[in-house]
CSV table of C-alpha atoms in Angstrom, one decimal:
chain,number,residue,atom,x,y,z
A,1220,MET,CA,9.6,-140.1,-83.1
A,1221,ASN,CA,6.6,-139.2,-80.9
A,1222,ARG,CA,3.6,-140.9,-81.7
A,1223,GLN,CA,0.6,-140.0,-79.2
A,1224,ASP,CA,-3.1,-140.6,-78.6
A,1225,GLU,CA,-4.7,-142.4,-81.4
A,1226,ALA,CA,-1.2,-142.7,-83.2
A,1227,LEU,CA,0.1,-145.0,-80.7
A,1228,PRO,CA,0.2,-148.6,-81.4
A,1229,PRO,CA,-1.8,-150.5,-79.0
A,1230,VAL,CA,-0.3,-150.3,-75.6
A,1231,PRO,CA,0.0,-153.9,-73.7
A,1232,ASP,CA,-1.4,-154.0,-70.1
A,1233,ASP,CA,1.8,-154.6,-68.5
A,1234,ILE,CA,3.6,-151.6,-70.2
A,1235,ARG,CA,0.5,-149.4,-68.9
A,1236,GLU,CA,1.1,-150.7,-65.5
A,1237,ALA,CA,4.8,-150.2,-65.7
A,1238,GLY,CA,4.5,-146.9,-66.8
A,1239,ARG,CA,2.2,-145.9,-63.9
A,1240,LEU,CA,4.8,-147.1,-61.6
A,1241,ALA,CA,7.7,-145.5,-63.4
A,1242,PRO,CA,6.3,-142.0,-64.6
A,1243,ASP,CA,8.7,-140.2,-67.1
A,1244,HIS,CA,10.7,-143.1,-68.0
A,1245,TRP,CA,11.8,-145.2,-71.2
A,1246,LEU,CA,10.5,-149.0,-71.0
A,1247,GLY,CA,12.3,-151.3,-73.1
A,1248,VAL,CA,10.5,-154.1,-74.8
A,1249,VAL,CA,12.4,-157.4,-75.5
A,1250,ASP,CA,11.9,-160.1,-78.0
A,1251,PRO,CA,10.0,-162.9,-76.6
A,1252,MET,CA,12.7,-165.3,-77.3
A,1253,TRP,CA,15.6,-163.9,-75.8
A,1254,SER,CA,16.6,-165.6,-73.0
A,1255,GLY,CA,20.2,-165.1,-72.4
A,1256,PRO,CA,21.8,-163.8,-69.0
A,1257,GLY,CA,22.4,-160.2,-68.1
A,1258,LYS,CA,21.0,-157.2,-70.0
A,1259,PRO,CA,19.5,-158.0,-73.6
A,1260,PRO,CA,21.7,-156.7,-76.4
A,1261,ASP,CA,20.5,-153.9,-78.6
A,1262,TRP,CA,19.5,-156.2,-81.3
A,1263,ALA,CA,17.0,-158.2,-79.1
A,1264,MET,CA,15.0,-155.1,-78.3
A,1265,THR,CA,11.9,-154.5,-80.5
A,1266,GLY,CA,11.6,-150.9,-79.4
A,1267,ARG,CA,10.8,-148.8,-76.4
A,1268,TRP,CA,7.6,-147.1,-74.7
A,1269,ARG,CA,7.8,-143.8,-72.9
A,1270,SER,CA,5.8,-142.8,-69.9
A,1271,GLY,CA,4.7,-139.2,-69.3
A,1272,PRO,CA,5.1,-137.3,-65.8
A,1273,ASP,CA,1.4,-138.8,-64.9
A,1274,GLY,CA,2.5,-142.1,-65.7
A,1275,GLU,CA,0.5,-142.7,-69.0
A,1276,ILE,CA,2.1,-144.1,-72.2
A,1277,VAL,CA,2.9,-141.3,-74.5
A,1278,GLU,CA,5.3,-142.4,-77.1
A,1279,TRP,CA,6.4,-145.5,-78.8
A,1280,GLU,CA,10.1,-145.7,-80.4
A,1281,ASP,CA,11.1,-148.6,-83.0
A,1282,ASN,CA,14.6,-150.0,-82.6
A,1283,PRO,CA,16.2,-149.8,-86.1
A,1284,ALA,CA,18.9,-152.5,-84.9
A,1285,TYR,CA,16.1,-155.0,-83.9
A,1286,ARG,CA,16.4,-158.4,-85.3
A,1287,PRO,CA,13.1,-160.4,-85.1
A,1288,SER,CA,13.5,-163.9,-83.8
A,1289,PRO,CA,11.7,-166.8,-85.4
A,1290,ARG,CA,8.6,-166.4,-83.0
A,1291,ALA,CA,8.4,-162.7,-83.8
A,1292,LEU,CA,8.4,-163.7,-87.7
A,1293,GLY,CA,5.6,-166.0,-87.2
A,1294,TRP,CA,7.6,-169.1,-88.2
A,1295,PRO,CA,6.1,-172.5,-87.3
A,1296,GLU,CA,7.7,-174.3,-84.3
A,1297,PRO,CA,10.8,-176.3,-85.5
A,1298,GLU,CA,10.3,-180.0,-86.4
A,1299,ASP,CA,13.4,-181.0,-84.7
A,1300,GLU,CA,16.9,-180.0,-83.5
A,1301,VAL,CA,18.3,-179.2,-87.2
A,1302,ASP,CA,15.2,-177.2,-87.8
A,1303,ARG,CA,15.6,-175.3,-84.6
A,1304,ALA,CA,19.3,-174.6,-85.2
A,1305,VAL,CA,18.7,-173.4,-88.6
A,1306,GLN,CA,16.0,-170.9,-87.7
A,1307,LEU,CA,18.0,-169.5,-84.7
A,1308,ALA,CA,21.1,-169.1,-86.8
A,1309,SER,CA,19.2,-167.5,-89.6
A,1310,THR,CA,17.8,-164.8,-87.3
A,1311,GLY,CA,21.1,-164.4,-85.5
A,1312,TYR,CA,19.7,-165.8,-82.1
A,1313,GLY,CA,22.0,-168.7,-82.3
A,1314,PRO,CA,25.3,-169.6,-83.8
A,1315,GLY,CA,25.7,-170.9,-87.3
A,1316,GLU,CA,28.0,-173.7,-86.0
A,1317,ALA,CA,25.0,-175.3,-84.2
A,1318,VAL,CA,23.7,-176.6,-87.5
A,1319,PRO,CA,26.2,-179.0,-88.6
A,1320,ALA,CA,26.6,-180.0,-84.9
A,1321,ALA,CA,22.8,-180.8,-84.7
A,1322,LEU,CA,23.1,-182.7,-88.0
A,1323,ALA,CA,26.1,-184.8,-87.1
A,1324,GLY,CA,25.0,-188.2,-86.2
A,1325,ARG,CA,21.4,-187.8,-87.3
A,1326,GLU,CA,19.6,-190.0,-90.0
A,1327,VAL,CA,18.3,-187.9,-92.9
A,1328,ALA,CA,16.2,-188.4,-96.1
A,1329,VAL,CA,18.1,-187.5,-99.4
A,1330,LEU,CA,16.5,-187.5,-102.7
A,1331,THR,CA,17.8,-190.2,-105.0
A,1332,ALA,CA,18.4,-190.1,-108.7
A,1333,PRO,CA,17.4,-193.3,-111.0
A,1334,ASP,CA,20.9,-194.6,-110.4
A,1335,GLY,CA,20.6,-194.4,-106.6
A,1336,ALA,CA,23.0,-191.5,-106.3
A,1337,PRO,CA,21.9,-188.3,-104.4
A,1338,LEU,CA,19.9,-186.2,-106.5
A,1339,SER,CA,21.7,-183.2,-107.8
A,1340,ALA,CA,19.7,-180.0,-108.1
A,1341,ALA,CA,20.1,-176.2,-108.0
A,1342,ALA,CA,19.2,-173.8,-105.0
A,1343,PRO,CA,17.5,-170.4,-105.8
A,1344,ASP,CA,20.7,-168.7,-106.1
A,1345,GLY,CA,21.9,-171.3,-108.6
A,1346,THR,CA,24.2,-173.2,-106.3
A,1347,PRO,CA,24.5,-176.8,-107.1
A,1348,VAL,CA,23.1,-178.5,-104.1
A,1349,VAL,CA,21.9,-182.1,-102.7
A,1350,PRO,CA,18.6,-181.7,-101.2
A,1351,VAL,CA,18.5,-183.1,-97.4
A,1352,PHE,CA,15.4,-183.5,-95.2
A,1353,THR,CA,15.6,-184.0,-91.4
A,1354,SER,CA,11.8,-184.4,-90.8
A,1355,SER,CA,9.2,-186.3,-93.0
A,1356,VAL,CA,6.9,-183.2,-92.7
A,1357,TYR,CA,9.3,-181.4,-94.9
A,1358,LEU,CA,10.1,-184.4,-97.0
A,1359,HIS,CA,6.4,-184.9,-97.8
A,1360,THR,CA,6.0,-181.1,-98.4
A,1361,ALA,CA,8.6,-181.3,-101.1
A,1362,GLY,CA,6.4,-183.7,-103.5
A,1363,ARG,CA,6.5,-187.4,-104.3
A,1364,PHE,CA,10.2,-188.4,-105.0
A,1365,ALA,CA,12.5,-191.4,-104.7
A,1366,PHE,CA,14.4,-191.2,-101.4
A,1367,GLU,CA,16.7,-192.8,-99.2
A,1368,LEU,CA,17.4,-192.6,-95.4
A,1369,VAL,CA,21.1,-192.3,-94.4
A,1370,GLY,CA,23.3,-191.1,-91.8
A,1371,ALA,CA,24.4,-187.5,-92.3
A,1372,ASP,CA,28.0,-188.8,-91.5
A,1373,ASP,CA,27.7,-191.2,-94.2
A,1374,LEU,CA,26.0,-188.9,-96.9
A,1375,VAL,CA,28.5,-186.0,-96.9
A,1376,ARG,CA,30.9,-188.7,-98.2
A,1377,ARG,CA,28.7,-189.2,-101.4
A,1378,ILE,CA,28.1,-185.4,-102.2
A,1379,PRO,CA,29.4,-184.6,-105.9
A,1380,GLU,CA,32.3,-182.3,-106.1
A,1381,GLY,CA,31.2,-178.9,-105.8
A,1382,HIS,CA,27.8,-179.3,-104.2
A,1383,VAL,CA,26.5,-178.3,-100.9
A,1384,LEU,CA,23.8,-179.8,-98.7
A,1385,TYR,CA,20.4,-178.0,-99.1
A,1386,LEU,CA,18.6,-178.7,-95.6
A,1387,ASN,CA,15.1,-178.6,-95.7
A,1388,PRO,CA,14.3,-176.8,-98.8
A,1389,SER,CA,10.5,-176.9,-98.1
A,1390,ALA,CA,10.7,-175.4,-94.7
A,1391,ALA,CA,10.0,-171.7,-93.6
A,1392,VAL,CA,13.8,-171.1,-93.9
A,1393,SER,CA,16.3,-173.5,-95.4
A,1394,MET,CA,20.0,-173.5,-95.4
A,1395,LEU,CA,23.1,-174.3,-97.7
A,1396,LEU,CA,25.6,-176.3,-95.7
A,1397,ASP,CA,29.4,-177.1,-96.6
A,1398,PRO,CA,29.6,-180.8,-96.4
A,1399,ASP,CA,33.0,-180.1,-94.5
A,1400,ALA,CA,31.2,-178.3,-91.7
A,1401,VAL,CA,29.6,-181.8,-91.0
A,1402,ARG,CA,32.7,-183.6,-91.2
A,1403,ASP,CA,34.4,-180.9,-88.8
A,1404,ALA,CA,31.4,-181.3,-86.3
A,1405,VAL,CA,31.9,-185.2,-86.2
A,1406,GLU,CA,35.6,-184.7,-85.7
A,1407,ASP,CA,35.1,-182.2,-82.9
A,1408,GLY,CA,33.1,-184.8,-81.1
A,1409,ALA,CA,29.6,-183.1,-81.9
A,1410,GLU,CA,28.2,-186.6,-82.7
A,1411,ALA,CA,26.2,-188.1,-79.5
A,1412,GLY,CA,25.0,-191.5,-81.0
A,1413,ALA,CA,22.6,-192.0,-84.0
A,1414,ARG,CA,19.6,-189.9,-84.1
A,1415,PRO,CA,16.6,-191.2,-86.1
A,1416,PHE,CA,14.9,-189.3,-89.0
A,1417,ALA,CA,12.1,-187.4,-87.6
A,1418,ALA,CA,9.1,-189.4,-88.8
A,1419,GLU,CA,6.8,-187.4,-86.6
A,1420,PRO,CA,7.1,-183.7,-85.6
A,1421,ALA,CA,9.2,-183.2,-82.6
A,1422,GLY,CA,7.5,-180.3,-81.4
A,1423,ARG,CA,5.8,-177.2,-82.7
A,1424,THR,CA,9.4,-175.5,-82.2
A,1425,ALA,CA,21.5,-163.9,-97.5
A,1426,ARG,CA,24.0,-163.3,-96.0
A,1427,LEU,CA,26.9,-165.5,-94.7
A,1428,LEU,CA,26.4,-166.5,-91.1
A,1429,THR,CA,29.8,-168.5,-90.9
A,1430,GLU,CA,32.2,-169.8,-93.5
A,1431,ALA,CA,29.8,-172.9,-93.5
A,1432,VAL,CA,26.4,-172.0,-93.6
A,1433,HIS,CA,23.9,-169.5,-94.9
A,1434,PRO,CA,20.0,-169.3,-94.8
A,1435,VAL,CA,17.9,-169.7,-97.9
A,1436,ARG,CA,14.3,-168.2,-97.5
A,1437,GLY,CA,11.7,-170.9,-98.4
A,1438,THR,CA,8.0,-170.7,-98.7
A,1439,ASP,CA,6.1,-168.4,-96.1
A,1440,ALA,CA,4.8,-170.1,-92.7
């Protein structure tokens, strides 16, 4: 689609300069979070500009295959390694397997029932879950509930039959995680020593992704 003059989106200065240096060319734009080696895949391209014969930008073309990254979606920077892995896996910028790998060996907070057992709840799609929090930021956002700090490796042994872990339900994007995925991550050597519960922000970093994990959109960032 050709959009010219006032119909064009705002043209960045670097694109205007690139157009002057390369007249009559298409100039691709890559999502700011893409950092892989070699040529970016088609899904990491937001779209492309076209320069005319005189070097002026005359057209913008959206890429229908583009997958917005967490940064492009405006999500807050992740609070810890698990949150980072969830954001990347949810947008296709990271593997789903990285989520249980990041969770293995970590201390997490789990909501508890009056008898001290992990609290059972239901995800928005009705899946029986046990809410789990990797950061105090998300734990406090969820409300005032009784909780316990426990190693994720130990927690998966206490998950009721038919339940899955509900990672950071109050985050911009949460994830349902099969407890077996954490067990497998530990057995595969993903555990690298005990990692503490993130009491402070570590940084201002529906569809099945794998057989083990899938995202659940939470509150807007």
